[in-house]
C-alpha cells in the first residue's frame, strides 16, 4: 500500500515558490531550495540571513580592516624617518653608496606606507640588499642588524593583518585566528594580562578576577558571532586569585615580622 503525497503539500522555497525546498535556514527556519542555499562558516542559511553582519562576522571583520593601516605600516613609516636621517649623515660624510642605499630604503618605506603592493616584496628584499652592501664594506655589525630587520620584515610579509592593509586575500583559517585574537571576548584577554600584572601590583589582581568572571559569563559558542575564550577566562581568574593569595601572604609575613610595629 502506498500513500501519494500531493505536490501542493510539499514544502516550497520561500523565494522561489515553484521550487521544492531542500533545507531550512538554521537561523530563521525559512525553507530554501538548492539555488538559495548558502553555506557559511559550516552552517546553512537563507540569502537574507547570510548577508547579516552578525552571521557573516568574518567577512564583516575583514571589511573593517580592508585597506586600513596597521601597526606595521606605522613602524615602517618610522623606518622612513630613520632612513632620512641616514641620508643626511651619508650626505655630510659624502658616502655615496650609503646615501643611495638610504634613498632606496626611504622610497620603499614610503611606498609601503601608501599601500603599494610591490612594496611588500621590496621591503622583504631591502634588508638583504643592505646586508650585502654592509658585508662588502666589512661592516659586520650592520650585517647582523640587517639580518634581524629581514626577520622582522618576513613577519610583516606573512602577517594576515598586514595583508589586509594591502588588500590581499587572507585564508578563512588565518582570518578566524586574527578575529579570535582581536575581537572574540576581549575581556578574557584582559583578565590574563591583569592577572600577570597582579603579581607586581596588587590592585590588578581583583580586577583580573572581575574581568575573568564577566568574560566567563559571556561565553556562548552558539551565538553569532560566537563568544569563546572560556579557557582564557578561567586562566585569568586563577592568575588573579593566585596574585591576591600571594599579596595576602606578603602582608601576613610583613605584620608577623614586626613590620606593623616599625611603621608605627
PDB file of N, CA, C and O in Angstrom, residues 62-134:
ATOM      1  N   UNK A  62      36.706  41.310   8.119  1.00  0.00           N
ATOM      2  CA  UNK A  62      37.675  41.526   7.042  1.00  0.00           C
ATOM      3  C   UNK A  62      37.489  42.905   6.411  1.00  0.00           C
ATOM      4  O   UNK A  62      38.461  43.633   6.175  1.00  0.00           O
ATOM      5  N   UNK A  63      36.244  43.280   6.148  1.00  0.00           N
ATOM      6  CA  UNK A  63      35.970  44.572   5.526  1.00  0.00           C
ATOM      7  C   UNK A  63      36.335  45.728   6.454  1.00  0.00           C
ATOM      8  O   UNK A  63      36.698  46.814   5.983  1.00  0.00           O
ATOM      9  N   UNK A  64      36.254  45.510   7.771  1.00  0.00           N
ATOM     10  CA  UNK A  64      36.606  46.581   8.708  1.00  0.00           C
ATOM     11  C   UNK A  64      38.098  46.874   8.697  1.00  0.00           C
ATOM     12  O   UNK A  64      38.520  47.969   9.103  1.00  0.00           O
ATOM     13  N   UNK A  65      38.916  45.909   8.257  1.00  0.00           N
ATOM     14  CA  UNK A  65      40.372  46.095   8.213  1.00  0.00           C
ATOM     15  C   UNK A  65      40.899  46.261   6.787  1.00  0.00           C
ATOM     16  O   UNK A  65      42.081  46.548   6.608  1.00  0.00           O
ATOM     17  N   UNK A  66      40.045  46.093   5.791  1.00  0.00           N
ATOM     18  CA  UNK A  66      40.452  46.089   4.393  1.00  0.00           C
ATOM     19  C   UNK A  66      40.995  47.462   3.990  1.00  0.00           C
ATOM     20  O   UNK A  66      40.295  48.470   4.020  1.00  0.00           O
ATOM     21  N   UNK A  67      42.280  47.499   3.627  1.00  0.00           N
ATOM     22  CA  UNK A  67      42.897  48.739   3.169  1.00  0.00           C
ATOM     23  C   UNK A  67      43.236  49.727   4.268  1.00  0.00           C
ATOM     24  O   UNK A  67      43.629  50.861   3.955  1.00  0.00           O
ATOM     25  N   UNK A  68      43.121  49.335   5.532  1.00  0.00           N
ATOM     26  CA  UNK A  68      43.419  50.244   6.642  1.00  0.00           C
ATOM     27  C   UNK A  68      44.781  49.908   7.241  1.00  0.00           C
ATOM     28  O   UNK A  68      45.103  48.746   7.454  1.00  0.00           O
ATOM     29  N   UNK A  69      45.553  50.945   7.500  1.00  0.00           N
ATOM     30  CA  UNK A  69      46.916  50.760   8.010  1.00  0.00           C
ATOM     31  C   UNK A  69      46.917  50.098   9.379  1.00  0.00           C
ATOM     32  O   UNK A  69      46.060  50.379  10.216  1.00  0.00           O
ATOM     33  N   UNK A  70      47.913  49.253   9.592  1.00  0.00           N
ATOM     34  CA  UNK A  70      48.086  48.601  10.879  1.00  0.00           C
ATOM     35  C   UNK A  70      49.356  49.121  11.541  1.00  0.00           C
ATOM     36  O   UNK A  70      50.004  50.049  11.050  1.00  0.00           O
ATOM     37  N   UNK A  71      49.735  48.515  12.658  1.00  0.00           N
ATOM     38  CA  UNK A  71      50.914  48.964  13.401  1.00  0.00           C
ATOM     39  C   UNK A  71      52.197  48.785  12.597  1.00  0.00           C
ATOM     40  O   UNK A  71      53.134  49.585  12.714  1.00  0.00           O
ATOM     41  N   UNK A  72      52.262  47.755  11.754  1.00  0.00           N
ATOM     42  CA  UNK A  72      53.468  47.534  10.959  1.00  0.00           C
ATOM     43  C   UNK A  72      53.673  48.656   9.942  1.00  0.00           C
ATOM     44  O   UNK A  72      54.808  49.053   9.661  1.00  0.00           O
ATOM     45  N   UNK A  73      52.574  49.181   9.388  1.00  0.00           N
ATOM     46  CA  UNK A  73      52.698  50.292   8.434  1.00  0.00           C
ATOM     47  C   UNK A  73      53.279  51.526   9.118  1.00  0.00           C
ATOM     48  O   UNK A  73      54.123  52.229   8.551  1.00  0.00           O
ATOM     49  N   UNK A  74      52.846  51.780  10.345  1.00  0.00           N
ATOM     50  CA  UNK A  74      53.377  52.932  11.074  1.00  0.00           C
ATOM     51  C   UNK A  74      54.815  52.693  11.514  1.00  0.00           C
ATOM     52  O   UNK A  74      55.609  53.631  11.597  1.00  0.00           O
ATOM     53  N   UNK A  75      55.158  51.427  11.797  1.00  0.00           N
ATOM     54  CA  UNK A  75      56.554  51.117  12.117  1.00  0.00           C
ATOM     55  C   UNK A  75      57.448  51.388  10.912  1.00  0.00           C
ATOM     56  O   UNK A  75      58.547  51.948  11.039  1.00  0.00           O
ATOM     57  N   UNK A  76      56.991  50.980   9.740  1.00  0.00           N
ATOM     58  CA  UNK A  76      57.754  51.242   8.520  1.00  0.00           C
ATOM     59  C   UNK A  76      57.856  52.738   8.270  1.00  0.00           C
ATOM     60  O   UNK A  76      58.884  53.231   7.784  1.00  0.00           O
ATOM     61  N   UNK A  77      56.814  53.493   8.608  1.00  0.00           N
ATOM     62  CA  UNK A  77      56.891  54.945   8.486  1.00  0.00           C
ATOM     63  C   UNK A  77      57.992  55.501   9.387  1.00  0.00           C
ATOM     64  O   UNK A  77      58.714  56.433   9.011  1.00  0.00           O
ATOM     65  N   UNK A  78      58.134  54.924  10.577  1.00  0.00           N
ATOM     66  CA  UNK A  78      59.236  55.323  11.454  1.00  0.00           C
ATOM     67  C   UNK A  78      60.587  54.989  10.850  1.00  0.00           C
ATOM     68  O   UNK A  78      61.550  55.756  10.993  1.00  0.00           O
ATOM     69  N   UNK A  79      60.651  53.842  10.153  1.00  0.00           N
ATOM     70  CA  UNK A  79      61.903  53.470   9.470  1.00  0.00           C
ATOM     71  C   UNK A  79      62.228  54.469   8.366  1.00  0.00           C
ATOM     72  O   UNK A  79      63.404  54.723   8.079  1.00  0.00           O
ATOM     73  N   UNK A  80      61.196  55.046   7.742  1.00  0.00           N
ATOM     74  CA  UNK A  80      61.426  56.061   6.718  1.00  0.00           C
ATOM     75  C   UNK A  80      62.097  57.290   7.323  1.00  0.00           C
ATOM     76  O   UNK A  80      62.974  57.905   6.702  1.00  0.00           O
ATOM     77  N   UNK A  81      61.705  57.641   8.537  1.00  0.00           N
ATOM     78  CA  UNK A  81      62.343  58.771   9.223  1.00  0.00           C
ATOM     79  C   UNK A  81      63.801  58.456   9.508  1.00  0.00           C
ATOM     80  O   UNK A  81      64.690  59.300   9.311  1.00  0.00           O
ATOM     81  N   UNK A  82      64.060  57.220   9.952  1.00  0.00           N
ATOM     82  CA  UNK A  82      65.446  56.806  10.210  1.00  0.00           C
ATOM     83  C   UNK A  82      66.261  56.832   8.924  1.00  0.00           C
ATOM     84  O   UNK A  82      67.430  57.254   8.918  1.00  0.00           O
ATOM     85  N   UNK A  83      65.658  56.384   7.816  1.00  0.00           N
ATOM     86  CA  UNK A  83      66.359  56.403   6.534  1.00  0.00           C
ATOM     87  C   UNK A  83      66.686  57.829   6.108  1.00  0.00           C
ATOM     88  O   UNK A  83      67.753  58.098   5.544  1.00  0.00           O
ATOM     89  N   UNK A  84      65.771  58.759   6.390  1.00  0.00           N
ATOM     90  CA  UNK A  84      66.033  60.167   6.073  1.00  0.00           C
ATOM     91  C   UNK A  84      67.226  60.696   6.865  1.00  0.00           C
ATOM     92  O   UNK A  84      68.096  61.400   6.325  1.00  0.00           O
ATOM     93  N   UNK A  85      67.289  60.338   8.139  1.00  0.00           N
ATOM     94  CA  UNK A  85      68.428  60.748   8.968  1.00  0.00           C
ATOM     95  C   UNK A  85      69.717  60.122   8.461  1.00  0.00           C
ATOM     96  O   UNK A  85      70.786  60.757   8.459  1.00  0.00           O
ATOM     97  N   UNK A  86      69.631  58.858   8.024  1.00  0.00           N
ATOM     98  CA  UNK A  86      70.808  58.199   7.465  1.00  0.00           C
ATOM     99  C   UNK A  86      71.282  58.864   6.187  1.00  0.00           C
ATOM    100  O   UNK A  86      72.489  58.964   5.935  1.00  0.00           O
ATOM    101  N   UNK A  87      70.331  59.324   5.364  1.00  0.00           N
ATOM    102  CA  UNK A  87      70.694  60.044   4.146  1.00  0.00           C
ATOM    103  C   UNK A  87      71.442  61.337   4.476  1.00  0.00           C
ATOM    104  O   UNK A  87      72.448  61.667   3.837  1.00  0.00           O
ATOM    105  N   UNK A  88      70.982  62.059   5.474  1.00  0.00           N
ATOM    106  CA  UNK A  88      71.646  63.298   5.860  1.00  0.00           C
ATOM    107  C   UNK A  88      73.059  63.044   6.343  1.00  0.00           C
ATOM    108  O   UNK A  88      74.003  63.765   5.965  1.00  0.00           O
ATOM    109  N   UNK A  89      73.214  61.989   7.163  1.00  0.00           N
ATOM    110  CA  UNK A  89      74.553  61.668   7.665  1.00  0.00           C
ATOM    111  C   UNK A  89      75.475  61.238   6.525  1.00  0.00           C
ATOM    112  O   UNK A  89      76.648  61.639   6.469  1.00  0.00           O
ATOM    113  N   UNK A  90      74.945  60.417   5.594  1.00  0.00           N
ATOM    114  CA  UNK A  90      75.770  59.967   4.467  1.00  0.00           C
ATOM    115  C   UNK A  90      76.129  61.131   3.548  1.00  0.00           C
ATOM    116  O   UNK A  90      77.231  61.169   2.973  1.00  0.00           O
ATOM    117  N   UNK A  91      75.212  62.086   3.405  1.00  0.00           N
ATOM    118  CA  UNK A  91      75.490  63.258   2.569  1.00  0.00           C
ATOM    119  C   UNK A  91      76.610  64.102   3.181  1.00  0.00           C
ATOM    120  O   UNK A  91      77.493  64.600   2.471  1.00  0.00           O
ATOM    121  N   UNK A  92      76.573  64.248   4.504  1.00  0.00           N
ATOM    122  CA  UNK A  92      77.622  65.024   5.176  1.00  0.00           C
ATOM    123  C   UNK A  92      78.973  64.327   5.048  1.00  0.00           C
ATOM    124  O   UNK A  92      80.004  64.964   4.807  1.00  0.00           O
ATOM    125  N   UNK A  93      78.945  63.000   5.200  1.00  0.00           N
ATOM    126  CA  UNK A  93      80.190  62.221   5.108  1.00  0.00           C
ATOM    127  C   UNK A  93      80.600  61.950   3.661  1.00  0.00           C
ATOM    128  O   UNK A  93      81.656  61.350   3.429  1.00  0.00           O
ATOM    129  N   UNK A  94      79.753  62.336   2.714  1.00  0.00           N
ATOM    130  CA  UNK A  94      79.997  62.092   1.293  1.00  0.00           C
ATOM    131  C   UNK A  94      80.172  60.602   0.989  1.00  0.00           C
ATOM    132  O   UNK A  94      81.015  60.197   0.185  1.00  0.00           O
ATOM    133  N   UNK A  95      79.351  59.804   1.686  1.00  0.00           N
ATOM    134  CA  UNK A  95      79.360  58.346   1.494  1.00  0.00           C
ATOM    135  C   UNK A  95      78.277  58.012   0.460  1.00  0.00           C
ATOM    136  O   UNK A  95      77.113  57.830   0.795  1.00  0.00           O
ATOM    137  N   UNK A  96      78.675  57.956  -0.813  1.00  0.00           N
ATOM    138  CA  UNK A  96      77.704  57.787  -1.894  1.00  0.00           C
ATOM    139  C   UNK A  96      76.965  56.449  -1.822  1.00  0.00           C
ATOM    140  O   UNK A  96      75.729  56.418  -1.968  1.00  0.00           O
ATOM    141  N   UNK A  97      77.632  55.298  -1.603  1.00  0.00           N
ATOM    142  CA  UNK A  97      76.887  54.024  -1.530  1.00  0.00           C
ATOM    143  C   UNK A  97      75.831  54.017  -0.421  1.00  0.00           C
ATOM    144  O   UNK A  97      74.706  53.566  -0.639  1.00  0.00           O
ATOM    145  N   UNK A  98      76.186  54.522   0.758  1.00  0.00           N
ATOM    146  CA  UNK A  98      75.213  54.568   1.854  1.00  0.00           C
ATOM    147  C   UNK A  98      74.074  55.524   1.528  1.00  0.00           C
ATOM    148  O   UNK A  98      72.907  55.267   1.840  1.00  0.00           O
ATOM    149  N   UNK A  99      74.415  56.649   0.886  1.00  0.00           N
ATOM    150  CA  UNK A  99      73.387  57.613   0.501  1.00  0.00           C
ATOM    151  C   UNK A  99      72.376  56.989  -0.444  1.00  0.00           C
ATOM    152  O   UNK A  99      71.163  57.159  -0.285  1.00  0.00           O
ATOM    153  N   UNK A 100      72.861  56.235  -1.434  1.00  0.00           N
ATOM    154  CA  UNK A 100      71.956  55.577  -2.377  1.00  0.00           C
ATOM    155  C   UNK A 100      71.122  54.500  -1.689  1.00  0.00           C
ATOM    156  O   UNK A 100      69.924  54.347  -1.975  1.00  0.00           O
ATOM    157  N   UNK A 101      71.780  53.752  -0.784  1.00  0.00           N
ATOM    158  CA  UNK A 101      71.048  52.706  -0.060  1.00  0.00           C
ATOM    159  C   UNK A 101      69.931  53.283   0.793  1.00  0.00           C
ATOM    160  O   UNK A 101      68.803  52.759   0.807  1.00  0.00           O
ATOM    161  N   UNK A 102      70.209  54.391   1.491  1.00  0.00           N
ATOM    162  CA  UNK A 102      69.189  55.027   2.320  1.00  0.00           C
ATOM    163  C   UNK A 102      68.085  55.644   1.471  1.00  0.00           C
ATOM    164  O   UNK A 102      66.927  55.682   1.862  1.00  0.00           O
ATOM    165  N   UNK A 103      68.443  56.123   0.270  1.00  0.00           N
ATOM    166  CA  UNK A 103      67.439  56.685  -0.636  1.00  0.00           C
ATOM    167  C   UNK A 103      66.463  55.608  -1.091  1.00  0.00           C
ATOM    168  O   UNK A 103      65.240  55.831  -1.122  1.00  0.00           O
ATOM    169  N   UNK A 104      67.005  54.443  -1.442  1.00  0.00           N
ATOM    170  CA  UNK A 104      66.143  53.324  -1.837  1.00  0.00           C
ATOM    171  C   UNK A 104      65.271  52.888  -0.661  1.00  0.00           C
ATOM    172  O   UNK A 104      64.069  52.622  -0.820  1.00  0.00           O
ATOM    173  N   UNK A 105      65.861  52.814   0.528  1.00  0.00           N
ATOM    174  CA  UNK A 105      65.101  52.425   1.723  1.00  0.00           C
ATOM    175  C   UNK A 105      63.967  53.408   1.989  1.00  0.00           C
ATOM    176  O   UNK A 105      62.844  53.009   2.319  1.00  0.00           O
ATOM    177  N   UNK A 106      64.239  54.698   1.819  1.00  0.00           N
ATOM    178  CA  UNK A 106      63.206  55.712   2.029  1.00  0.00           C
ATOM    179  C   UNK A 106      62.058  55.527   1.038  1.00  0.00           C
ATOM    180  O   UNK A 106      60.881  55.596   1.412  1.00  0.00           O
ATOM    181  N   UNK A 107      62.400  55.284  -0.232  1.00  0.00           N
ATOM    182  CA  UNK A 107      61.365  55.108  -1.252  1.00  0.00           C
ATOM    183  C   UNK A 107      60.503  53.882  -0.953  1.00  0.00           C
ATOM    184  O   UNK A 107      59.271  53.929  -1.066  1.00  0.00           O
ATOM    185  N   UNK A 108      61.140  52.779  -0.554  1.00  0.00           N
ATOM    186  CA  UNK A 108      60.391  51.558  -0.249  1.00  0.00           C
ATOM    187  C   UNK A 108      59.477  51.769   0.949  1.00  0.00           C
ATOM    188  O   UNK A 108      58.301  51.372   0.937  1.00  0.00           O
ATOM    189  N   UNK A 109      59.989  52.403   1.998  1.00  0.00           N
ATOM    190  CA  UNK A 109      59.188  52.620   3.205  1.00  0.00           C
ATOM    191  C   UNK A 109      57.989  53.522   2.927  1.00  0.00           C
ATOM    192  O   UNK A 109      56.880  53.269   3.411  1.00  0.00           O
ATOM    193  N   UNK A 110      58.199  54.566   2.146  1.00  0.00           N
ATOM    194  CA  UNK A 110      57.103  55.480   1.825  1.00  0.00           C
ATOM    195  C   UNK A 110      56.046  54.758   1.000  1.00  0.00           C
ATOM    196  O   UNK A 110      54.836  54.888   1.256  1.00  0.00           O
ATOM    197  N   UNK A 111      56.462  53.983   0.000  1.00  0.00           N
ATOM    198  CA  UNK A 111      55.506  53.251  -0.839  1.00  0.00           C
ATOM    199  C   UNK A 111      54.775  52.178  -0.029  1.00  0.00           C
ATOM    200  O   UNK A 111      53.590  51.913  -0.265  1.00  0.00           O
ATOM    201  N   UNK A 112      55.460  51.561   0.927  1.00  0.00           N
ATOM    202  CA  UNK A 112      54.812  50.589   1.810  1.00  0.00           C
ATOM    203  C   UNK A 112      53.727  51.272   2.629  1.00  0.00           C
ATOM    204  O   UNK A 112      52.609  50.764   2.756  1.00  0.00           O
ATOM    205  N   UNK A 113      54.040  52.433   3.161  1.00  0.00           N
ATOM    206  CA  UNK A 113      53.069  53.163   3.973  1.00  0.00           C
ATOM    207  C   UNK A 113      51.859  53.585   3.137  1.00  0.00           C
ATOM    208  O   UNK A 113      50.738  53.645   3.653  1.00  0.00           O
ATOM    209  N   UNK A 114      52.086  53.845   1.863  1.00  0.00           N
ATOM    210  CA  UNK A 114      50.995  54.241   0.976  1.00  0.00           C
ATOM    211  C   UNK A 114      50.182  53.047   0.483  1.00  0.00           C
ATOM    212  O   UNK A 114      49.172  53.224  -0.208  1.00  0.00           O
ATOM    213  N   UNK A 115      50.615  51.831   0.802  1.00  0.00           N
ATOM    214  CA  UNK A 115      49.843  50.644   0.464  1.00  0.00           C
ATOM    215  C   UNK A 115      50.071  50.097  -0.928  1.00  0.00           C
ATOM    216  O   UNK A 115      49.211  49.387  -1.452  1.00  0.00           O
ATOM    217  N   UNK A 116      51.215  50.391  -1.549  1.00  0.00           N
ATOM    218  CA  UNK A 116      51.530  49.834  -2.861  1.00  0.00           C
ATOM    219  C   UNK A 116      52.006  48.386  -2.698  1.00  0.00           C
ATOM    220  O   UNK A 116      52.939  48.124  -1.951  1.00  0.00           O
ATOM    221  N   UNK A 117      51.361  47.476  -3.419  1.00  0.00           N
ATOM    222  CA  UNK A 117      51.608  46.048  -3.187  1.00  0.00           C
ATOM    223  C   UNK A 117      53.053  45.636  -3.438  1.00  0.00           C
ATOM    224  O   UNK A 117      53.604  44.792  -2.732  1.00  0.00           O
ATOM    225  N   UNK A 118      53.672  46.216  -4.443  1.00  0.00           N
ATOM    226  CA  UNK A 118      55.041  45.814  -4.754  1.00  0.00           C
ATOM    227  C   UNK A 118      55.975  46.124  -3.597  1.00  0.00           C
ATOM    228  O   UNK A 118      57.030  45.469  -3.438  1.00  0.00           O
ATOM    229  N   UNK A 119      55.613  47.088  -2.764  1.00  0.00           N
ATOM    230  CA  UNK A 119      56.472  47.471  -1.645  1.00  0.00           C
ATOM    231  C   UNK A 119      56.548  46.363  -0.596  1.00  0.00           C
ATOM    232  O   UNK A 119      57.505  46.312   0.174  1.00  0.00           O
ATOM    233  N   UNK A 120      55.550  45.463  -0.554  1.00  0.00           N
ATOM    234  CA  UNK A 120      55.630  44.322   0.370  1.00  0.00           C
ATOM    235  C   UNK A 120      56.840  43.464   0.047  1.00  0.00           C
ATOM    236  O   UNK A 120      57.592  43.048   0.938  1.00  0.00           O
ATOM    237  N   UNK A 121      57.038  43.187  -1.236  1.00  0.00           N
ATOM    238  CA  UNK A 121      58.177  42.366  -1.652  1.00  0.00           C
ATOM    239  C   UNK A 121      59.474  43.161  -1.565  1.00  0.00           C
ATOM    240  O   UNK A 121      60.526  42.608  -1.200  1.00  0.00           O
ATOM    241  N   UNK A 122      59.392  44.443  -1.880  1.00  0.00           N
ATOM    242  CA  UNK A 122      60.599  45.275  -1.798  1.00  0.00           C
ATOM    243  C   UNK A 122      61.090  45.392  -0.367  1.00  0.00           C
ATOM    244  O   UNK A 122      62.302  45.380  -0.115  1.00  0.00           O
ATOM    245  N   UNK A 123      60.156  45.487   0.574  1.00  0.00           N
ATOM    246  CA  UNK A 123      60.548  45.573   1.982  1.00  0.00           C
ATOM    247  C   UNK A 123      61.232  44.292   2.440  1.00  0.00           C
ATOM    248  O   UNK A 123      62.114  44.318   3.302  1.00  0.00           O
ATOM    249  N   UNK A 124      60.842  43.178   1.844  1.00  0.00           N
ATOM    250  CA  UNK A 124      61.454  41.893   2.187  1.00  0.00           C
ATOM    251  C   UNK A 124      62.863  41.779   1.609  1.00  0.00           C
ATOM    252  O   UNK A 124      63.763  41.206   2.234  1.00  0.00           O
ATOM    253  N   UNK A 125      63.077  42.331   0.411  1.00  0.00           N
ATOM    254  CA  UNK A 125      64.377  42.247  -0.252  1.00  0.00           C
ATOM    255  C   UNK A 125      65.344  43.343   0.207  1.00  0.00           C
ATOM    256  O   UNK A 125      66.566  43.186   0.090  1.00  0.00           O
ATOM    257  N   UNK A 126      64.803  44.439   0.736  1.00  0.00           N
ATOM    258  CA  UNK A 126      65.641  45.574   1.108  1.00  0.00           C
ATOM    259  C   UNK A 126      66.699  45.228   2.148  1.00  0.00           C
ATOM    260  O   UNK A 126      67.875  45.558   1.960  1.00  0.00           O
ATOM    261  N   UNK A 127      66.364  44.549   3.267  1.00  0.00           N
ATOM    262  CA  UNK A 127      67.413  44.204   4.238  1.00  0.00           C
ATOM    263  C   UNK A 127      68.487  43.298   3.663  1.00  0.00           C
ATOM    264  O   UNK A 127      69.661  43.394   4.050  1.00  0.00           O
ATOM    265  N   UNK A 128      68.098  42.428   2.717  1.00  0.00           N
ATOM    266  CA  UNK A 128      69.089  41.546   2.092  1.00  0.00           C
ATOM    267  C   UNK A 128      70.088  42.360   1.291  1.00  0.00           C
ATOM    268  O   UNK A 128      71.305  42.164   1.381  1.00  0.00           O
ATOM    269  N   UNK A 129      69.573  43.312   0.502  1.00  0.00           N
ATOM    270  CA  UNK A 129      70.464  44.157  -0.301  1.00  0.00           C
ATOM    271  C   UNK A 129      71.363  45.013   0.587  1.00  0.00           C
ATOM    272  O   UNK A 129      72.567  45.160   0.324  1.00  0.00           O
ATOM    273  N   UNK A 130      70.805  45.566   1.654  1.00  0.00           N
ATOM    274  CA  UNK A 130      71.616  46.384   2.562  1.00  0.00           C
ATOM    275  C   UNK A 130      72.636  45.545   3.317  1.00  0.00           C
ATOM    276  O   UNK A 130      73.755  46.008   3.602  1.00  0.00           O
ATOM    277  N   UNK A 131      72.280  44.299   3.634  1.00  0.00           N
ATOM    278  CA  UNK A 131      73.237  43.408   4.303  1.00  0.00           C
ATOM    279  C   UNK A 131      74.413  43.087   3.383  1.00  0.00           C
ATOM    280  O   UNK A 131      75.574  43.038   3.819  1.00  0.00           O
ATOM    281  N   UNK A 132      74.131  42.871   2.100  1.00  0.00           N
ATOM    282  CA  UNK A 132      75.199  42.609   1.134  1.00  0.00           C
ATOM    283  C   UNK A 132      76.100  43.831   1.004  1.00  0.00           C
ATOM    284  O   UNK A 132      77.334  43.725   0.975  1.00  0.00           O
ATOM    285  N   UNK A 133      75.470  44.994   0.960  1.00  0.00           N
ATOM    286  CA  UNK A 133      76.243  46.233   0.868  1.00  0.00           C
ATOM    287  C   UNK A 133      77.125  46.412   2.104  1.00  0.00           C
ATOM    288  O   UNK A 133      78.298  46.799   1.992  1.00  0.00           O
ATOM    289  N   UNK A 134      76.586  46.115   3.283  1.00  0.00           N
ATOM    290  CA  UNK A 134      77.371  46.234   4.511  1.00  0.00           C
ATOM    291  C   UNK A 134      78.485  45.206   4.563  1.00  0.00           C
ATOM    292  O   UNK A 134      79.589  45.487   5.054  1.00  0.00           O
TER     293      UNK A 134
END
